[in-house]
Amino acid sequence: MAELKYRRILLKLGGEALAGEGGFGIDPRQAEFVARMVRNVVNMGVQVAIVIGGGNLWRGKQDGLDHGMERVTADHMGMLATVMNALALQDALERIGIPTRVMTGIEVRAVAEPYIQRRAVRHLEKGRVIIFGAGTGNPYFTTDTAASLRAMEIDAEILIKATKVDAVYDRDPKKDRDAKRFEHLTYIEALNMRLGVMDSTAMAMCMDNDLPIAVINLWEEGALERVVLGEPVGTTITA
C-alpha cells in the first residue's frame, strides 16, 4: 500500500450529503454511501473527524431570517439540525463496523458527548471516527468555521471540503461551460476572488494556521483515498 501523506483529517460535509430527493431530509442510502467512503480511508489507517452541516433540514436564512426570525434562534435551530445529521451518519458508520462518537458544541447529553478537545483526540487515537455536531456552539458562526476550528484543535493535517463538484471554479460549471477550473489556489486568491469555497472567517483561520484545504467531489470514486495519499485531486488551497 502506498504511504499516507495525511494520517489525521477533518472532513467537512454539507447536509446535502445525506439529503433525499430535492435536497431535503435524510436518506439512509445516502448516509450509507458516505459511511462507506469514510470506512475506506479508516481502513487505510487514517484518523477521521467529521463536521457536518444541516442545510438539508434547516437553512437559517431562507427558512428563518427571511421570515423575520431572530438570528440567534435561527442559528440554534441550525445547530440542532446538524446534530440530527450527525446521529444519522453515526448510525450508518456503526452499522458497517466503524466505531463512532458524536460530540456536540451545545450539550445534548442524552444523545451525544459534549465536545472536549482532549477527549476528542483520545477517541481518534483509539481509532474512532468523531462527528462534530452543533457547529462551534455559537450563533453567527457557520459549520465551515466550525470545521476550521475543530481541525486546528485536534491537530488535523488537512481540511477536506467534500462537495458535489470536482474542484473549485470561477463560475458555476453546471451553468457555464467556460467556467475556469482551479487545481491550486492560495488562501488570498480564494478570499479575493470570492469563490465561495468557505466563508471568509473559516478561510482566514486556515490561512493564519497554515492548514491546507482540499476541495473534492466525494461522489467521485476514490477521490478521498487519493487525497490522503497526497495525489492531485480537486483543488488544493495553501499558502
PDB file of N, CA and C in Angstrom, residues 159-193:
ATOM      1  N   LEU A 159      -7.793  19.887   5.916  1.00  0.00           N
ATOM      2  CA  LEU A 159      -9.252  20.012   5.955  1.00  0.00           C
ATOM      3  C   LEU A 159      -9.759  19.680   4.552  1.00  0.00           C
ATOM      4  N   ILE A 160     -10.614  18.683   4.468  1.00  0.00           N
ATOM      5  CA  ILE A 160     -11.148  18.251   3.171  1.00  0.00           C
ATOM      6  C   ILE A 160     -12.597  18.687   3.070  1.00  0.00           C
ATOM      7  N   LYS A 161     -12.871  19.568   2.114  1.00  0.00           N
ATOM      8  CA  LYS A 161     -14.239  20.050   1.892  1.00  0.00           C
ATOM      9  C   LYS A 161     -14.852  19.191   0.786  1.00  0.00           C
ATOM     10  N   ALA A 162     -15.819  18.375   1.167  1.00  0.00           N
ATOM     11  CA  ALA A 162     -16.448  17.464   0.212  1.00  0.00           C
ATOM     12  C   ALA A 162     -17.700  18.108  -0.373  1.00  0.00           C
ATOM     13  N   THR A 163     -17.759  18.194  -1.678  1.00  0.00           N
ATOM     14  CA  THR A 163     -18.880  18.825  -2.370  1.00  0.00           C
ATOM     15  C   THR A 163     -19.387  17.878  -3.459  1.00  0.00           C
ATOM     16  N   LYS A 164     -20.288  18.387  -4.276  1.00  0.00           N
ATOM     17  CA  LYS A 164     -20.771  17.621  -5.428  1.00  0.00           C
ATOM     18  C   LYS A 164     -20.139  18.122  -6.727  1.00  0.00           C
ATOM     19  N   VAL A 165     -19.120  18.986  -6.593  1.00  0.00           N
ATOM     20  CA  VAL A 165     -18.368  19.494  -7.742  1.00  0.00           C
ATOM     21  C   VAL A 165     -16.941  18.988  -7.613  1.00  0.00           C
ATOM     22  N   ASP A 166     -16.286  18.704  -8.736  1.00  0.00           N
ATOM     23  CA  ASP A 166     -14.982  18.041  -8.687  1.00  0.00           C
ATOM     24  C   ASP A 166     -13.824  18.961  -8.335  1.00  0.00           C
ATOM     25  N   ALA A 167     -14.065  20.277  -8.243  1.00  0.00           N
ATOM     26  CA  ALA A 167     -12.996  21.227  -7.939  1.00  0.00           C
ATOM     27  C   ALA A 167     -13.634  22.597  -7.710  1.00  0.00           C
ATOM     28  N   VAL A 168     -12.758  23.602  -7.533  1.00  0.00           N
ATOM     29  CA  VAL A 168     -13.225  24.981  -7.423  1.00  0.00           C
ATOM     30  C   VAL A 168     -13.198  25.613  -8.808  1.00  0.00           C
ATOM     31  N   TYR A 169     -14.270  26.313  -9.160  1.00  0.00           N
ATOM     32  CA  TYR A 169     -14.373  27.018 -10.437  1.00  0.00           C
ATOM     33  C   TYR A 169     -14.658  28.493 -10.175  1.00  0.00           C
ATOM     34  N   ASP A 170     -14.345  29.330 -11.188  1.00  0.00           N
ATOM     35  CA  ASP A 170     -14.633  30.759 -11.025  1.00  0.00           C
ATOM     36  C   ASP A 170     -16.104  31.082 -11.235  1.00  0.00           C
ATOM     37  N   ARG A 171     -16.828  30.147 -11.874  1.00  0.00           N
ATOM     38  CA  ARG A 171     -18.267  30.272 -12.055  1.00  0.00           C
ATOM     39  C   ARG A 171     -18.885  28.883 -11.929  1.00  0.00           C
ATOM     40  N   ASP A 172     -20.185  28.829 -11.857  1.00  0.00           N
ATOM     41  CA  ASP A 172     -20.861  27.546 -11.734  1.00  0.00           C
ATOM     42  C   ASP A 172     -20.680  26.746 -13.018  1.00  0.00           C
ATOM     43  N   PRO A 173     -19.937  25.632 -12.980  1.00  0.00           N
ATOM     44  CA  PRO A 173     -19.690  24.866 -14.208  1.00  0.00           C
ATOM     45  C   PRO A 173     -20.945  24.215 -14.788  1.00  0.00           C
ATOM     46  N   LYS A 174     -21.984  24.070 -13.966  1.00  0.00           N
ATOM     47  CA  LYS A 174     -23.224  23.492 -14.476  1.00  0.00           C
ATOM     48  C   LYS A 174     -24.011  24.490 -15.311  1.00  0.00           C
ATOM     49  N   LYS A 175     -23.719  25.773 -15.077  1.00  0.00           N
ATOM     50  CA  LYS A 175     -24.430  26.825 -15.815  1.00  0.00           C
ATOM     51  C   LYS A 175     -23.574  27.462 -16.912  1.00  0.00           C
ATOM     52  N   ASP A 176     -22.254  27.350 -16.784  1.00  0.00           N
ATOM     53  CA  ASP A 176     -21.348  27.997 -17.730  1.00  0.00           C
ATOM     54  C   ASP A 176     -20.257  27.021 -18.125  1.00  0.00           C
ATOM     55  N   ARG A 177     -20.290  26.588 -19.377  1.00  0.00           N
ATOM     56  CA  ARG A 177     -19.325  25.603 -19.860  1.00  0.00           C
ATOM     57  C   ARG A 177     -17.910  26.170 -19.927  1.00  0.00           C
ATOM     58  N   ASP A 178     -17.800  27.499 -19.917  1.00  0.00           N
ATOM     59  CA  ASP A 178     -16.488  28.140 -19.988  1.00  0.00           C
ATOM     60  C   ASP A 178     -15.913  28.458 -18.612  1.00  0.00           C
ATOM     61  N   ALA A 179     -16.533  27.949 -17.571  1.00  0.00           N
ATOM     62  CA  ALA A 179     -16.031  28.201 -16.212  1.00  0.00           C
ATOM     63  C   ALA A 179     -14.608  27.674 -16.076  1.00  0.00           C
ATOM     64  N   LYS A 180     -13.772  28.463 -15.410  1.00  0.00           N
ATOM     65  CA  LYS A 180     -12.363  28.103 -15.243  1.00  0.00           C
ATOM     66  C   LYS A 180     -12.186  27.226 -14.014  1.00  0.00           C
ATOM     67  N   ARG A 181     -11.479  26.124 -14.192  1.00  0.00           N
ATOM     68  CA  ARG A 181     -11.216  25.184 -13.105  1.00  0.00           C
ATOM     69  C   ARG A 181      -9.855  25.478 -12.492  1.00  0.00           C
ATOM     70  N   PHE A 182      -9.792  25.475 -11.176  1.00  0.00           N
ATOM     71  CA  PHE A 182      -8.535  25.728 -10.486  1.00  0.00           C
ATOM     72  C   PHE A 182      -8.027  24.435  -9.844  1.00  0.00           C
ATOM     73  N   GLU A 183      -6.766  24.113 -10.105  1.00  0.00           N
ATOM     74  CA  GLU A 183      -6.154  22.969  -9.437  1.00  0.00           C
ATOM     75  C   GLU A 183      -5.476  23.393  -8.145  1.00  0.00           C
ATOM     76  N   HIS A 184      -5.013  24.636  -8.082  1.00  0.00           N
ATOM     77  CA  HIS A 184      -4.381  25.153  -6.869  1.00  0.00           C
ATOM     78  C   HIS A 184      -4.702  26.628  -6.703  1.00  0.00           C
ATOM     79  N   LEU A 185      -4.943  27.034  -5.477  1.00  0.00           N
ATOM     80  CA  LEU A 185      -5.174  28.425  -5.128  1.00  0.00           C
ATOM     81  C   LEU A 185      -4.431  28.728  -3.835  1.00  0.00           C
ATOM     82  N   THR A 186      -4.077  29.994  -3.663  1.00  0.00           N
ATOM     83  CA  THR A 186      -3.609  30.415  -2.348  1.00  0.00           C
ATOM     84  C   THR A 186      -4.819  30.885  -1.551  1.00  0.00           C
ATOM     85  N   TYR A 187      -4.648  30.978  -0.232  1.00  0.00           N
ATOM     86  CA  TYR A 187      -5.741  31.459   0.612  1.00  0.00           C
ATOM     87  C   TYR A 187      -6.183  32.854   0.162  1.00  0.00           C
ATOM     88  N   ILE A 188      -5.197  33.714  -0.113  1.00  0.00           N
ATOM     89  CA  ILE A 188      -5.502  35.094  -0.503  1.00  0.00           C
ATOM     90  C   ILE A 188      -6.285  35.127  -1.808  1.00  0.00           C
ATOM     91  N   GLU A 189      -5.905  34.298  -2.771  1.00  0.00           N
ATOM     92  CA  GLU A 189      -6.637  34.247  -4.039  1.00  0.00           C
ATOM     93  C   GLU A 189      -8.078  33.809  -3.820  1.00  0.00           C
ATOM     94  N   ALA A 190      -8.265  32.780  -2.995  1.00  0.00           N
ATOM     95  CA  ALA A 190      -9.619  32.290  -2.734  1.00  0.00           C
ATOM     96  C   ALA A 190     -10.474  33.362  -2.050  1.00  0.00           C
ATOM     97  N   LEU A 191      -9.859  34.121  -1.139  1.00  0.00           N
ATOM     98  CA  LEU A 191     -10.588  35.204  -0.458  1.00  0.00           C
ATOM     99  C   LEU A 191     -10.887  36.356  -1.405  1.00  0.00           C
ATOM    100  N   ASN A 192      -9.869  36.806  -2.144  1.00  0.00           N
ATOM    101  CA  ASN A 192     -10.047  37.968  -3.007  1.00  0.00           C
ATOM    102  C   ASN A 192     -11.001  37.711  -4.161  1.00  0.00           C
ATOM    103  N   MET A 193     -11.009  36.481  -4.670  1.00  0.00           N
ATOM    104  CA  MET A 193     -11.867  36.155  -5.808  1.00  0.00           C
ATOM    105  C   MET A 193     -13.285  35.793  -5.373  1.00  0.00           C
TER     106      MET A 193
END
